[in-house]
XYZ file of C-alpha atoms in Angstrom:
697
model
C 166.127 139.460 125.128
C 164.637 136.044 126.527
C 164.671 133.059 124.116
C 162.909 129.839 124.541
C 161.513 126.751 123.152
C 158.090 126.607 121.929
C 156.013 124.031 121.115
C 152.608 123.095 122.150
C 153.685 124.862 125.368
C 156.303 127.511 126.179
C 159.258 126.344 127.680
C 162.760 127.718 128.470
C 166.348 126.075 128.496
C 166.434 126.315 132.179
C 163.119 124.418 132.779
C 164.247 121.339 130.765
C 166.427 118.743 132.885
C 168.605 116.021 130.782
C 168.639 112.501 131.870
C 171.369 110.224 132.466
C 171.554 108.320 129.399
C 173.485 105.211 130.328
C 174.981 102.499 127.526
C 171.867 100.586 127.063
C 170.828 101.513 123.545
C 167.280 99.623 124.386
C 166.648 102.117 127.353
C 163.307 104.230 127.037
C 163.033 107.682 127.405
C 160.311 107.927 130.228
C 156.633 107.020 129.818
C 156.260 109.702 127.538
C 158.366 108.012 124.888
C 157.360 104.184 125.325
C 155.922 104.468 121.292
C 158.935 105.624 120.114
C 160.978 103.184 118.215
C 164.604 105.277 117.783
C 166.201 104.306 114.758
C 169.931 104.134 114.220
C 171.973 106.353 113.406
C 170.038 108.236 116.280
C 170.263 107.240 119.805
C 170.477 108.404 123.431
C 174.099 108.528 124.054
C 177.201 108.811 122.069
C 177.589 104.935 122.126
C 174.380 104.333 120.726
C 174.286 106.884 118.027
C 176.715 108.421 115.178
C 178.200 111.822 115.917
C 175.826 114.370 115.214
C 172.570 112.146 115.984
C 172.958 112.264 119.602
C 169.532 112.818 121.380
C 168.806 114.073 125.014
C 166.013 112.701 127.145
C 164.780 115.514 128.968
C 161.809 116.596 131.454
C 159.769 119.458 131.071
C 157.130 121.495 133.386
C 154.665 118.716 134.559
C 156.845 116.016 134.133
C 156.389 115.954 130.458
C 159.169 113.993 128.427
C 160.641 115.889 125.646
C 163.314 114.065 123.063
C 165.886 117.235 122.143
C 168.300 117.141 119.351
C 171.637 118.888 119.548
C 170.471 122.346 119.869
C 167.760 122.545 122.655
C 165.622 124.651 120.519
C 164.675 121.555 118.311
C 162.374 118.965 119.703
C 161.751 115.838 117.812
C 158.372 114.444 117.492
C 158.917 111.136 115.134
C 161.151 109.186 113.075
C 161.143 107.317 110.129
C 159.020 109.671 107.658
C 160.195 110.952 104.203
C 159.156 113.990 102.591
C 160.485 114.819 98.866
C 161.768 111.468 98.945
C 164.174 112.094 101.467
C 164.472 110.796 105.106
C 163.274 113.120 107.723
C 162.448 113.611 111.091
C 159.446 115.333 112.837
C 160.819 118.460 115.105
C 159.646 121.666 115.980
C 161.165 124.894 117.230
C 160.468 128.308 118.746
C 161.449 131.378 120.425
C 159.766 134.334 122.322
C 161.582 137.605 121.761
C 161.228 139.928 125.132
C 161.488 143.753 123.541
C 163.162 146.448 125.824
C 162.220 150.049 125.923
C 164.059 152.050 123.409
C 165.534 148.881 121.215
C 164.404 148.707 117.784
C 166.047 146.095 116.188
C 166.615 142.249 117.340
C 168.252 139.245 115.732
C 167.768 135.253 115.867
C 170.219 132.995 114.625
C 169.251 129.401 114.389
C 171.845 126.388 113.125
C 170.803 123.118 112.364
C 172.462 120.628 114.937
C 174.989 119.136 112.314
C 176.178 119.038 109.077
C 173.501 116.182 107.768
C 170.750 118.238 108.678
C 168.750 120.766 106.982
C 165.270 122.537 107.244
C 163.117 120.911 104.038
C 162.530 123.777 101.454
C 159.838 121.929 99.666
C 157.472 120.550 102.890
C 155.088 123.519 102.622
C 156.490 124.981 105.806
C 156.253 128.873 106.853
C 157.937 130.856 109.897
C 155.452 132.598 111.826
C 155.824 135.716 113.468
C 153.202 136.922 115.995
C 153.211 140.247 117.774
C 152.477 144.057 116.695
C 153.982 146.703 114.857
C 157.160 144.826 113.946
C 159.000 143.664 110.499
C 160.482 140.255 109.982
C 162.867 139.194 107.590
C 164.539 135.769 107.116
C 168.163 135.444 105.577
C 170.114 132.312 104.724
C 172.383 131.655 107.302
C 174.390 134.679 108.239
C 174.737 135.978 104.629
C 172.508 138.910 103.157
C 170.559 136.503 101.201
C 166.641 136.909 101.565
C 164.167 134.184 101.994
C 161.189 136.236 102.463
C 159.751 138.976 104.675
C 156.661 140.094 106.348
C 155.227 142.845 108.807
C 152.768 142.690 111.497
C 150.388 145.464 112.407
C 147.094 145.876 114.881
C 145.450 147.705 117.018
C 145.075 148.024 120.788
C 143.851 144.701 122.520
C 143.930 143.069 119.047
C 145.678 140.038 120.605
C 142.638 139.501 123.120
C 140.571 138.747 119.892
C 142.588 136.595 117.763
C 140.314 133.408 116.767
C 141.743 130.609 115.482
C 142.643 130.706 111.700
C 144.157 132.582 108.690
C 147.355 134.771 109.224
C 147.108 137.671 107.230
C 149.643 140.598 108.431
C 147.097 141.588 111.362
C 148.352 140.533 114.634
C 150.591 137.555 112.646
C 152.310 137.033 109.618
C 154.050 134.333 107.892
C 157.341 133.795 105.491
C 157.323 130.998 103.089
C 160.366 128.682 103.592
C 161.234 127.465 99.988
C 164.653 126.757 100.293
C 166.517 123.872 102.192
C 168.105 125.914 105.274
C 171.107 124.537 107.249
C 170.790 128.004 108.996
C 169.050 131.350 109.265
C 168.874 134.613 110.684
C 165.653 136.520 111.608
C 165.797 140.102 111.992
C 162.816 141.760 113.780
C 162.671 145.682 113.828
C 159.760 147.754 115.355
C 157.684 149.626 112.894
C 155.764 151.736 115.595
C 156.290 153.564 118.728
C 153.326 151.842 120.965
C 154.322 151.475 124.615
C 152.795 147.723 124.681
C 153.119 144.795 122.371
C 151.466 141.730 122.919
C 151.956 137.819 121.947
C 150.211 134.602 121.637
C 151.361 131.462 121.883
C 151.324 129.037 118.870
C 150.276 125.390 118.550
C 152.075 124.072 115.401
C 152.264 120.429 113.363
C 155.897 119.554 112.864
C 158.155 120.435 110.385
C 160.588 118.268 108.278
C 164.526 118.151 109.043
C 166.334 116.514 106.605
C 169.065 114.192 108.183
C 170.292 113.156 104.582
C 173.299 114.936 103.162
C 171.575 117.001 100.127
C 172.324 115.974 96.633
C 171.720 117.170 93.240
C 169.358 114.599 92.139
C 170.532 114.967 88.465
C 173.912 114.019 89.618
C 174.036 110.910 91.965
C 177.000 110.738 94.568
C 180.253 109.328 93.246
C 180.880 105.629 92.880
C 177.301 104.749 93.029
C 176.431 100.997 91.896
C 176.115 100.803 88.139
C 174.650 97.341 88.150
C 173.499 94.191 90.265
C 174.824 91.040 89.044
C 174.170 91.096 85.267
C 171.287 93.613 85.243
C 172.427 97.250 84.555
C 171.442 99.805 87.067
C 170.837 103.385 85.320
C 170.178 106.708 87.157
C 167.444 107.444 88.335
C 167.393 104.066 90.217
C 169.950 103.094 92.672
C 170.435 101.037 95.541
C 171.988 103.523 97.733
C 171.034 106.809 99.461
C 172.237 109.439 97.238
C 172.324 107.174 94.083
C 168.575 107.523 93.480
C 166.515 110.477 92.468
C 163.467 109.505 94.500
C 162.197 106.692 97.058
C 160.036 105.097 94.585
C 162.962 104.467 92.236
C 165.055 102.565 94.981
C 165.831 99.067 94.561
C 167.278 96.339 96.756
C 170.740 94.336 95.559
C 170.946 91.126 97.405
C 174.194 89.718 97.578
C 175.393 86.319 97.114
C 176.981 84.534 94.449
C 174.324 85.616 91.886
C 173.371 88.865 93.113
C 169.578 89.778 92.619
C 167.862 93.053 92.026
C 164.512 93.659 93.530
C 161.770 95.980 93.895
C 160.215 96.691 97.351
C 157.551 94.186 97.249
C 160.114 91.618 96.202
C 159.924 91.443 92.622
C 162.738 90.497 90.655
C 164.301 92.747 88.238
C 165.504 91.460 84.977
C 166.375 94.479 83.018
C 165.666 98.456 83.032
C 165.154 100.509 79.993
C 164.912 104.267 80.945
C 164.228 105.252 77.041
C 161.226 102.514 76.665
C 160.213 103.643 80.125
C 159.625 100.277 81.205
C 161.180 97.930 84.164
C 161.410 94.385 83.213
C 160.616 91.792 86.139
C 159.976 88.513 87.364
C 157.276 88.569 89.637
C 154.423 90.704 89.898
C 151.140 91.014 92.048
C 148.488 90.131 89.834
C 146.426 93.219 90.291
C 149.205 95.607 89.661
C 152.056 96.560 91.172
C 152.688 99.639 93.313
C 149.152 100.500 92.387
C 148.433 102.356 95.782
C 151.529 104.449 96.372
C 151.396 108.093 96.674
C 152.905 108.769 93.501
C 151.496 105.993 90.741
C 154.673 105.680 88.443
C 154.094 102.135 87.621
C 151.621 99.584 86.083
C 151.834 95.967 85.879
C 152.101 93.759 82.742
C 152.378 90.183 83.484
C 154.272 87.489 85.481
C 157.238 87.598 83.357
C 156.329 91.223 82.134
C 157.183 94.640 82.632
C 156.428 97.610 85.028
C 155.190 100.374 82.372
C 155.319 104.317 83.062
C 152.339 105.963 83.635
C 151.506 109.722 82.890
C 148.118 109.930 84.106
C 144.956 107.889 84.728
C 142.725 108.856 81.573
C 142.759 107.647 78.068
C 144.248 109.079 74.756
C 140.963 109.816 73.621
C 140.054 111.808 76.943
C 143.907 113.273 76.614
C 142.936 114.704 73.123
C 139.575 115.946 73.770
C 140.162 117.193 77.007
C 139.245 121.300 77.381
C 142.965 121.840 79.322
C 145.687 121.165 76.777
C 148.289 120.037 79.779
C 146.983 116.416 78.878
C 147.483 116.254 74.795
C 149.998 114.966 72.909
C 150.707 116.615 69.607
C 151.117 114.335 66.831
C 154.093 116.895 65.399
C 156.280 115.540 67.862
C 154.852 112.862 69.925
C 151.959 110.429 70.120
C 149.630 108.965 72.377
C 150.102 105.397 73.910
C 147.183 103.930 76.064
C 148.776 101.700 78.939
C 146.998 98.787 79.560
C 147.414 96.436 82.538
C 148.005 92.787 80.731
C 146.675 90.886 83.782
C 143.270 92.556 84.272
C 143.128 94.141 80.881
C 142.193 97.665 82.498
C 142.987 100.784 81.279
C 145.800 102.522 83.830
C 146.506 105.586 82.115
C 148.321 106.960 78.791
C 151.679 108.188 78.115
C 153.117 110.200 75.182
C 155.592 108.664 73.230
C 158.053 111.203 71.422
C 159.218 110.652 67.923
C 161.224 113.916 68.201
C 162.934 114.858 71.478
C 165.654 117.455 72.183
C 168.802 115.819 71.321
C 171.973 116.889 73.401
C 169.598 117.552 76.373
C 170.480 114.730 78.872
C 167.721 115.432 81.243
C 164.691 115.331 79.364
C 163.248 111.835 78.506
C 159.906 112.794 77.112
C 158.076 115.716 76.274
C 154.560 116.829 74.811
C 153.631 120.095 73.384
C 150.897 122.050 75.425
C 150.908 125.292 73.750
C 152.054 127.587 70.926
C 152.080 131.328 71.182
C 153.941 134.345 69.672
C 157.201 133.674 71.911
C 157.515 130.136 71.110
C 156.395 126.386 72.034
C 155.847 125.005 75.730
C 156.267 121.523 76.302
C 155.432 119.536 78.950
C 158.203 116.863 79.771
C 159.817 114.504 82.325
C 163.191 114.875 83.780
C 165.405 112.182 84.532
C 164.398 112.274 88.639
C 160.682 111.772 87.249
C 159.978 115.625 87.974
C 157.081 116.854 85.592
C 157.827 120.217 84.212
C 157.344 122.801 81.832
C 159.802 123.595 78.783
C 159.761 126.951 77.158
C 161.495 126.695 73.565
C 161.584 130.194 72.434
C 161.601 131.632 68.784
C 165.477 132.188 69.258
C 165.964 133.190 65.764
C 164.577 136.841 66.654
C 166.709 139.204 68.490
C 164.204 140.289 70.518
C 163.301 136.733 71.728
C 166.982 136.586 72.642
C 166.484 139.455 74.706
C 163.532 138.204 76.443
C 164.985 134.726 77.100
C 168.002 136.813 78.933
C 165.516 139.010 80.641
C 163.480 136.158 82.092
C 166.605 134.333 83.437
C 167.563 137.385 85.101
C 164.484 138.296 86.538
C 163.011 134.955 87.663
C 166.514 134.025 89.193
C 166.075 136.815 91.809
C 162.078 136.060 92.689
C 161.330 133.234 95.085
C 157.995 133.382 95.987
C 155.117 130.780 96.582
C 152.712 132.613 94.007
C 155.222 133.238 91.204
C 156.154 130.336 88.927
C 159.487 128.871 89.709
C 162.258 128.461 87.149
C 164.049 125.344 87.561
C 166.690 126.039 85.320
C 168.084 126.844 82.063
C 169.345 124.003 79.113
C 172.019 125.702 77.053
C 173.638 122.531 75.768
C 170.889 122.574 72.774
C 170.894 124.637 69.965
C 167.898 126.667 71.059
C 168.113 127.339 74.585
C 165.282 126.066 76.953
C 163.421 127.515 80.026
C 162.447 124.771 82.334
C 159.756 125.807 84.953
C 157.558 123.810 87.572
C 154.736 122.458 85.767
C 151.187 124.026 86.672
C 148.350 121.624 85.947
C 145.051 123.384 86.189
C 145.465 126.261 83.058
C 145.250 130.054 83.589
C 142.524 132.122 85.186
C 141.357 133.203 82.012
C 140.318 129.412 81.320
C 138.889 129.278 84.678
C 136.800 132.463 84.422
C 135.789 132.455 80.615
C 136.025 129.053 79.149
C 132.887 127.210 79.316
C 132.323 123.542 79.205
C 129.260 121.991 78.021
C 128.034 125.677 77.502
C 128.154 126.359 81.151
C 130.812 128.266 83.178
C 132.821 126.568 85.681
C 131.294 127.377 89.320
C 133.741 130.306 90.966
C 132.486 130.849 94.594
C 133.070 134.354 96.054
C 135.658 133.155 98.489
C 137.692 131.505 95.704
C 137.831 135.060 93.675
C 138.912 137.019 96.812
C 141.661 134.403 97.608
C 142.816 134.380 93.931
C 142.825 138.270 94.237
C 144.564 138.330 97.459
C 147.167 136.002 95.972
C 147.888 137.794 92.591
C 148.144 141.155 94.806
C 150.721 139.332 97.187
C 153.089 138.325 94.399
C 152.782 141.633 93.156
C 153.828 143.454 96.053
C 156.549 141.226 96.541
C 157.976 142.278 93.006
C 157.291 145.674 93.741
C 159.014 146.176 97.269
C 160.491 142.883 98.348
C 163.936 143.184 96.439
C 166.881 145.896 96.438
C 165.170 146.556 92.542
C 161.548 146.868 92.098
C 160.432 144.349 89.703
C 157.440 145.535 87.265
C 155.523 142.901 85.234
C 154.502 144.787 82.687
C 151.794 142.250 81.331
C 149.659 141.462 84.078
C 146.680 139.711 82.980
C 144.307 136.812 83.349
C 146.385 134.719 80.422
C 149.602 135.099 82.845
C 147.995 133.944 85.913
C 148.551 129.898 86.073
C 146.666 127.492 88.595
C 147.968 124.693 90.252
C 146.421 121.386 91.154
C 145.192 123.204 94.250
C 144.284 126.296 92.381
C 146.831 128.294 94.062
C 148.262 131.357 91.931
C 151.101 131.312 90.200
C 152.153 134.400 88.268
C 154.080 134.044 85.089
C 155.520 135.347 81.821
C 158.307 137.625 82.792
C 159.707 138.180 79.148
C 158.718 141.910 79.131
C 159.257 142.872 82.981
C 161.445 145.270 83.812
C 163.627 146.272 86.959
C 163.627 149.824 88.404
C 166.935 150.846 90.967
C 165.029 151.911 94.168
C 165.926 155.739 93.518
C 164.174 155.982 90.528
C 160.381 156.687 89.974
C 159.769 155.295 86.583
C 161.429 153.687 83.347
C 160.941 155.176 79.761
C 160.269 152.114 77.620
C 158.650 151.014 74.275
C 155.348 150.510 74.905
C 154.524 146.464 75.557
C 151.453 145.076 77.253
C 147.982 143.518 76.165
C 145.178 145.860 75.133
C 142.909 146.039 77.600
C 144.982 145.434 80.269
C 147.318 148.518 79.100
C 147.832 151.664 81.799
C 146.717 154.594 79.669
C 149.212 156.867 81.238
C 151.755 154.622 80.224
C 150.353 154.287 76.498
C 150.481 158.114 76.739
C 153.953 159.073 77.805
C 155.671 155.785 77.715
C 156.809 156.152 81.209
C 156.665 152.811 83.283
C 156.197 152.380 86.818
C 154.426 150.235 89.681
C 151.238 151.965 89.241
C 151.122 150.489 85.667
C 150.763 146.970 87.105
C 148.349 148.086 89.681
C 145.993 149.261 86.513
C 146.328 145.957 85.298
C 145.705 144.281 88.588
C 142.515 146.443 88.627
C 141.380 144.896 84.983
C 141.827 141.484 86.748
C 139.952 142.505 89.952
C 136.976 143.350 87.470
C 136.976 140.527 85.619
C 136.710 138.322 88.971
C 133.860 140.704 89.935
C 131.861 140.993 86.547
C 133.143 137.687 85.154
C 133.488 139.485 81.662
C 136.619 139.355 79.384
C 138.600 142.511 79.057
C 137.072 143.059 75.813
C 133.639 141.635 75.411
C 130.387 142.101 73.578
C 127.526 144.365 74.914
C 123.818 143.907 74.864
C 124.239 145.433 71.023
C 126.697 142.912 69.899
C 129.388 145.547 69.878
C 132.769 145.382 71.363
C 133.539 147.361 74.416
C 136.396 147.860 76.599
C 135.481 146.383 80.275
C 137.102 149.331 82.081
C 135.102 152.351 80.210
C 132.194 149.948 80.520
C 132.365 149.625 84.542
C 133.597 153.140 85.338
C 130.026 154.120 83.468
C 127.918 151.749 84.592
C 128.976 152.338 88.235
C 127.545 155.575 87.960
C 124.240 154.876 86.190
C 123.110 151.672 87.403
C 122.554 149.702 90.782
C 126.169 147.628 91.620
C 123.886 144.573 91.721
C 123.081 144.970 88.147
C 126.672 145.190 87.159
C 128.629 142.414 88.770
C 128.343 138.620 88.085
C 124.732 137.473 89.527
C 126.542 134.166 90.752
C 128.271 136.173 93.553
C 125.143 137.911 95.012
C 123.872 135.308 96.974
C 127.264 134.503 98.297
C 129.082 137.745 99.118
C 127.744 140.812 101.503
C 126.679 143.834 99.708
C 129.305 145.746 101.740
C 131.906 143.451 100.237
C 131.149 143.858 96.820
C 130.789 147.533 97.261
C 134.145 147.411 98.963
C 135.536 145.403 96.015
C 134.130 147.459 93.281
C 135.404 150.591 95.019
C 138.956 149.079 95.192
C 139.069 148.152 91.602
C 137.627 151.693 90.517
C 140.876 153.423 92.320
C 143.289 150.978 90.889
C 141.604 151.865 87.315
C 141.937 155.663 88.114
C 143.244 157.482 84.429
C 145.992 159.541 87.104
C 148.424 157.045 88.551
C 148.504 159.472 91.748
C 145.026 158.423 92.739
C 145.794 154.959 92.302
C 146.881 152.696 95.710
C 149.887 150.789 95.780
C 150.102 147.231 95.618
C 150.768 147.167 98.918
C 147.527 149.104 100.048
C 145.871 147.098 97.715
C 146.930 143.680 99.350
C 146.331 144.701 102.778
C 142.600 145.881 101.978
C 141.841 142.565 100.306
C 143.008 140.812 103.337
C 141.199 142.717 105.612
C 138.094 142.364 103.009
C 138.700 138.777 102.991
C 139.203 137.891 106.713
C 135.898 139.815 107.068
C 134.045 137.080 105.610
C 132.631 133.621 106.918
C 134.383 131.357 104.823
C 133.215 127.779 104.001
C 135.122 124.839 102.716
C 136.879 125.148 99.068
C 135.036 122.117 97.816
C 133.635 123.113 94.698
C 137.097 123.408 93.012
C 139.414 122.246 95.326
C 138.933 119.445 97.585
C 142.427 119.121 98.918
C 142.530 119.532 102.827
C 145.068 121.982 104.382
C 146.961 121.361 107.543
C 146.066 123.889 110.281
C 147.934 125.802 112.743
C 145.890 126.905 115.923
C 146.304 130.065 118.114
C 146.333 129.094 121.677
C 145.206 131.930 124.294
C 147.597 132.499 127.028
C 148.489 135.568 129.280
C 149.773 138.581 127.627
C 153.390 139.026 127.494
C 154.077 142.758 127.532
C 156.403 144.009 124.995
C 156.929 140.940 122.933
C 156.806 138.756 120.136
C 156.594 134.814 119.666
C 157.440 132.959 116.171
C 157.355 129.245 115.383
C 157.959 127.052 112.427
C 155.154 124.810 111.130
C 153.284 123.710 107.973
C 150.911 126.251 105.915
C 147.462 126.017 107.541
C 144.398 128.000 106.579
C 144.947 131.724 107.330
C 141.652 133.602 108.349
C 140.946 136.034 111.375
C 137.323 136.981 111.920
C 138.245 140.716 112.431
C 135.882 143.509 114.242
C 134.095 145.685 111.417
C 136.508 148.628 112.730
C 139.519 147.021 111.252
C 138.482 147.370 107.516
C 139.763 150.913 107.620
C 143.296 149.921 108.929
C 144.933 149.659 105.561
C 147.768 151.481 105.287
C 150.727 150.011 106.982
C 154.209 148.883 106.376
C 154.486 145.268 104.726
């Protein structure tokens, strides 16, 4: 097995020659680093840096200068950035694993260069594996705790046809890194018996490497200053690293006979009230303080005024009338307060001032009801570190609700996937326990598909429908096959598919979910689910297995294809089941008369036919005739990758970073991998690959 350093070019440790550091801390590192300002505690040479922060200036092929940190696999690109409000450096790592004949399994172990460092788990980063006929599994350190896994398949000579774009499991796959990693183990195994394996280099954006010791933002480090002069300094504000929850909440305490507490712009802080949501200041920019920050937490109010907390830049009237309830303040527990900049008299946003809070919960400062359901109430809350979260308060007096509460904690504590809603924690110090989730801002897939605004439905391009289907299928595949025990969702429906601010899928509501040991084929349970999505065989036999989720997914696929509700009114005004209607209509009418007319000008006839056929298979009355979620996901991936995909401007204008494949000479029997940001993941495949669907994940 040959290991090497992979960046824009493929290097190896033997190709890098270290230079003499010397004692001059201002010395450069070759012409290539004249633009770098290397900040302390980093430095070239032990006398210019703290232990563990020593850098090595090196020369690679073509006399190019590179800067290495500790482990020679880590190449530093820049300093001084921050991600998730912690100081970071930009870096990249990479390896090339040469596979030998007759050897099936390979393992790579990577460790951060020192205790202060960790790869960020919240920087939207993935580990990419490029090759053919291999499976890859990523573990935390040398433990058996899995971060994720993926598999790669391809046919002969596919690597010569790899274009720039999406990574969908054909020639390339990726593993999302969602936890901070100080070390990881990557296990690679062959899944096929082909004599030749191919590889391509990857050119990646830098990933983020924390150089701050990780700390719990809810509990700052010990001995943090609690005041500056005569001004109290409550958490989440702080004057030292480890004492504030976010960089925006950093304040400076200038020493002297009368210490002064200052904002980053020099405004003098005279008082802080966390409960009232204000910071009183002495001097303010007349146009408004911190108006251009990435996270606008504040709004200005006068020279001897205060910095006000702002939730969102809309009025209370708009918040109350908004079609999505995430903005509303319900008067049974809170009221809406418009926030006005007293200098400009301009409206800068609103905040929900709660009249009734969750007493006994020190983390929740304010919350607003965003929805009621049969199982309880969901609130929008702001934690003390200013994270916006969703808080679920169950109707705990019912025994079934207690069981579902415990079940949801048990299920979600084992799940880690980018398309499954994240459970932040469970608050038990209140009378009625609370579940705290990430807050998902764009409502449900049901809202997007079926809720009208001004008597019209929101535009939903064909590519977006395919992407949403792929992400739902990926999450269900993960639940069914990525853990030691399969997890059956048991209530897959559009109302339980949430969409975040970039319209990325988040599967939610695991109160009814069940685990099945790997050696069991099904469970016998009391029937539970939603009419219209319920597996007919489960309804009649009470036997639950993964094919029950497949049936429910088939209904979602129909909703995306036809844009009709599971129970809809037909031309005669009668209620009709969407599945029954589709299975009847597909044999009686042309497909273009059945599907949503809005997609006819965007999708090819072959794509519509393939999607309809897949939905028909998922909705088979007999489970044995339904595909697995693995097969469904792969077929949708191949279908999506064969489309000509344009920009997502109509419902999502957020740009995405991009990773490009760099074509190089093929290396026989090898696999390459590298770490980088999420990019767009698209292949333009030859038509014959459409049938290559039944491959291991």
